[in-house]
Amino acid sequence: MAVSLKVTSAAVTSAITSFSAVFAVGQLAVGPISDLYGRRCPVLIGFAVFFAGSIWCGLAADLPSLLVGRVIQAAGALRHVGAVARVARDMFSELHWRARWR
């Protein structure tokens, strides 16, 4: 990848750093969104945003374009973390509640 983008391999690792930074900080902002708007809509939007970021990365001709694509991917991926955890919590708490009252 470094050869095709004509940069050093150290510069390409900044793509991983940008993804991780957006993914870590973005969870603080995106977490409450699934509580406000339900579970399905944020997850579907997250899939679409992640897919758009993947296309952007695939078409990147230089390092700044790749970094923008990775930031878009992280913005889409972080929507799933909170929503999946909440769905699992909702499913198991409901099963526990039913078993308790039967």
PDB file of C-alpha atoms in Angstrom:
ATOM      1  CA  MET A   1       0.000   0.000   0.000  1.00  0.00           C
ATOM      2  CA  ALA A   2       2.832   2.391   0.825  1.00  0.00           C
ATOM      3  CA  VAL A   3       4.310   1.854  -2.618  1.00  0.00           C
ATOM      4  CA  SER A   4       1.039   2.500  -4.458  1.00  0.00           C
ATOM      5  CA  LEU A   5       0.405   5.682  -2.430  1.00  0.00           C
ATOM      6  CA  LYS A   6       4.078   6.741  -2.783  1.00  0.00           C
ATOM      7  CA  VAL A   7       4.564   7.296   0.952  1.00  0.00           C
ATOM      8  CA  THR A   8       6.509   5.601   3.726  1.00  0.00           C
ATOM      9  CA  SER A   9       5.060   2.716   5.675  1.00  0.00           C
ATOM     10  CA  ALA A  10       5.122   4.897   8.797  1.00  0.00           C
ATOM     11  CA  ALA A  11       2.770   7.347   7.068  1.00  0.00           C
ATOM     12  CA  VAL A  12       0.375   4.545   6.171  1.00  0.00           C
ATOM     13  CA  THR A  13       0.089   3.562   9.836  1.00  0.00           C
ATOM     14  CA  SER A  14      -1.531   6.932  10.419  1.00  0.00           C
ATOM     15  CA  ALA A  15      -4.614   5.404   8.761  1.00  0.00           C
ATOM     16  CA  ILE A  16      -4.896   2.994  11.690  1.00  0.00           C
ATOM     17  CA  THR A  17      -4.349   5.811  14.154  1.00  0.00           C
ATOM     18  CA  SER A  18      -7.041   7.985  12.567  1.00  0.00           C
ATOM     19  CA  PHE A  19      -9.545   5.111  12.651  1.00  0.00           C
ATOM     20  CA  SER A  20      -8.776   4.337  16.293  1.00  0.00           C
ATOM     21  CA  ALA A  21      -8.967   7.968  17.394  1.00  0.00           C
ATOM     22  CA  VAL A  22     -12.343   8.604  15.768  1.00  0.00           C
ATOM     23  CA  PHE A  23     -13.654   5.248  16.996  1.00  0.00           C
ATOM     24  CA  ALA A  24     -12.625   5.964  20.597  1.00  0.00           C
ATOM     25  CA  VAL A  25     -13.827   9.562  20.823  1.00  0.00           C
ATOM     26  CA  GLY A  26     -16.947   9.059  18.738  1.00  0.00           C
ATOM     27  CA  GLN A  27     -18.434   6.475  21.085  1.00  0.00           C
ATOM     28  CA  LEU A  28     -18.998   9.175  23.665  1.00  0.00           C
ATOM     29  CA  ALA A  29     -21.161  11.135  21.246  1.00  0.00           C
ATOM     30  CA  VAL A  30     -22.918   8.327  19.394  1.00  0.00           C
ATOM     31  CA  GLY A  31     -23.824   6.133  22.366  1.00  0.00           C
ATOM     32  CA  PRO A  32     -26.982   8.004  23.394  1.00  0.00           C
ATOM     33  CA  ILE A  33     -28.251   8.242  19.801  1.00  0.00           C
ATOM     34  CA  SER A  34     -29.491   4.653  19.767  1.00  0.00           C
ATOM     35  CA  ASP A  35     -31.384   5.339  22.984  1.00  0.00           C
ATOM     36  CA  LEU A  36     -33.077   8.346  21.411  1.00  0.00           C
ATOM     37  CA  TYR A  37     -33.852   6.998  17.939  1.00  0.00           C
ATOM     38  CA  GLY A  38     -34.144   3.260  18.480  1.00  0.00           C
ATOM     39  CA  ARG A  39     -31.730   0.522  17.507  1.00  0.00           C
ATOM     40  CA  ARG A  40     -32.469  -0.208  13.872  1.00  0.00           C
ATOM     41  CA  CYS A  41     -32.055   3.219  12.277  1.00  0.00           C
ATOM     42  CA  PRO A  42     -28.580   4.015  13.714  1.00  0.00           C
ATOM     43  CA  VAL A  43     -27.301   0.554  12.793  1.00  0.00           C
ATOM     44  CA  LEU A  44     -28.543   0.818   9.206  1.00  0.00           C
ATOM     45  CA  ILE A  45     -27.074   4.300   8.895  1.00  0.00           C
ATOM     46  CA  GLY A  46     -23.820   2.951  10.334  1.00  0.00           C
ATOM     47  CA  PHE A  47     -23.713   0.199   7.690  1.00  0.00           C
ATOM     48  CA  ALA A  48     -24.244   2.743   4.927  1.00  0.00           C
ATOM     49  CA  VAL A  49     -21.591   5.127   6.284  1.00  0.00           C
ATOM     50  CA  PHE A  50     -19.078   2.310   6.739  1.00  0.00           C
ATOM     51  CA  PHE A  51     -19.766   1.064   3.211  1.00  0.00           C
ATOM     52  CA  ALA A  52     -19.258   4.581   1.813  1.00  0.00           C
ATOM     53  CA  GLY A  53     -15.970   4.850   3.713  1.00  0.00           C
ATOM     54  CA  SER A  54     -14.839   1.507   2.327  1.00  0.00           C
ATOM     55  CA  ILE A  55     -15.556   2.650  -1.216  1.00  0.00           C
ATOM     56  CA  TRP A  56     -13.689   5.900  -0.498  1.00  0.00           C
ATOM     57  CA  CYS A  57     -10.654   3.950   0.782  1.00  0.00           C
ATOM     58  CA  GLY A  58     -10.728   1.653  -2.224  1.00  0.00           C
ATOM     59  CA  LEU A  59     -10.640   4.605  -4.599  1.00  0.00           C
ATOM     60  CA  ALA A  60      -8.032   6.587  -2.643  1.00  0.00           C
ATOM     61  CA  ALA A  61      -5.159   7.745  -4.809  1.00  0.00           C
ATOM     62  CA  ASP A  62      -3.157   9.471  -2.074  1.00  0.00           C
ATOM     63  CA  LEU A  63      -2.681   9.349   1.681  1.00  0.00           C
ATOM     64  CA  PRO A  64      -5.040  12.224   2.624  1.00  0.00           C
ATOM     65  CA  SER A  65      -7.857  10.533   0.701  1.00  0.00           C
ATOM     66  CA  LEU A  66      -7.140   7.275   2.505  1.00  0.00           C
ATOM     67  CA  LEU A  67      -7.228   9.031   5.869  1.00  0.00           C
ATOM     68  CA  VAL A  68     -10.588  10.638   5.062  1.00  0.00           C
ATOM     69  CA  GLY A  69     -11.938   7.223   4.062  1.00  0.00           C
ATOM     70  CA  ARG A  70     -10.726   5.663   7.311  1.00  0.00           C
ATOM     71  CA  VAL A  71     -12.359   8.435   9.352  1.00  0.00           C
ATOM     72  CA  ILE A  72     -15.638   7.814   7.501  1.00  0.00           C
ATOM     73  CA  GLN A  73     -15.300   4.076   8.159  1.00  0.00           C
ATOM     74  CA  ALA A  74     -14.764   4.697  11.863  1.00  0.00           C
ATOM     75  CA  ALA A  75     -17.811   6.961  11.995  1.00  0.00           C
ATOM     76  CA  GLY A  76     -19.908   4.133  10.538  1.00  0.00           C
ATOM     77  CA  ALA A  77     -18.364   1.365  12.637  1.00  0.00           C
ATOM     78  CA  LEU A  78     -18.802   3.058  15.987  1.00  0.00           C
ATOM     79  CA  ARG A  79     -22.583   3.104  15.579  1.00  0.00           C
ATOM     80  CA  HIS A  80     -22.637  -0.665  15.906  1.00  0.00           C
ATOM     81  CA  VAL A  81     -20.748  -0.969  19.166  1.00  0.00           C
ATOM     82  CA  GLY A  82     -23.310   0.781  21.322  1.00  0.00           C
ATOM     83  CA  ALA A  83     -26.333  -0.552  19.492  1.00  0.00           C
ATOM     84  CA  VAL A  84     -25.240  -4.194  19.628  1.00  0.00           C
ATOM     85  CA  ALA A  85     -24.472  -3.979  23.339  1.00  0.00           C
ATOM     86  CA  ARG A  86     -27.866  -2.417  24.013  1.00  0.00           C
ATOM     87  CA  VAL A  87     -29.699  -5.008  21.931  1.00  0.00           C
ATOM     88  CA  ALA A  88     -27.984  -7.819  23.840  1.00  0.00           C
ATOM     89  CA  ARG A  89     -28.806  -6.150  27.144  1.00  0.00           C
ATOM     90  CA  ASP A  90     -32.440  -5.685  26.136  1.00  0.00           C
ATOM     91  CA  MET A  91     -32.784  -9.295  24.992  1.00  0.00           C
ATOM     92  CA  PHE A  92     -31.259 -10.872  28.083  1.00  0.00           C
ATOM     93  CA  SER A  93     -32.905  -8.582  30.600  1.00  0.00           C
ATOM     94  CA  GLU A  94     -36.286  -9.383  29.047  1.00  0.00           C
ATOM     95  CA  LEU A  95     -35.611 -13.140  29.216  1.00  0.00           C
ATOM     96  CA  HIS A  96     -34.501 -12.826  32.808  1.00  0.00           C
ATOM     97  CA  TRP A  97     -37.659 -10.882  33.630  1.00  0.00           C
ATOM     98  CA  ARG A  98     -39.897 -13.515  32.010  1.00  0.00           C
ATOM     99  CA  ALA A  99     -38.181 -16.418  33.741  1.00  0.00           C
ATOM    100  CA  ARG A 100     -38.432 -14.692  37.061  1.00  0.00           C
ATOM    101  CA  TRP A 101     -42.215 -14.292  36.914  1.00  0.00           C
ATOM    102  CA  ARG A 102     -43.127 -17.729  35.582  1.00  0.00           C
TER     103      ARG A 102
END
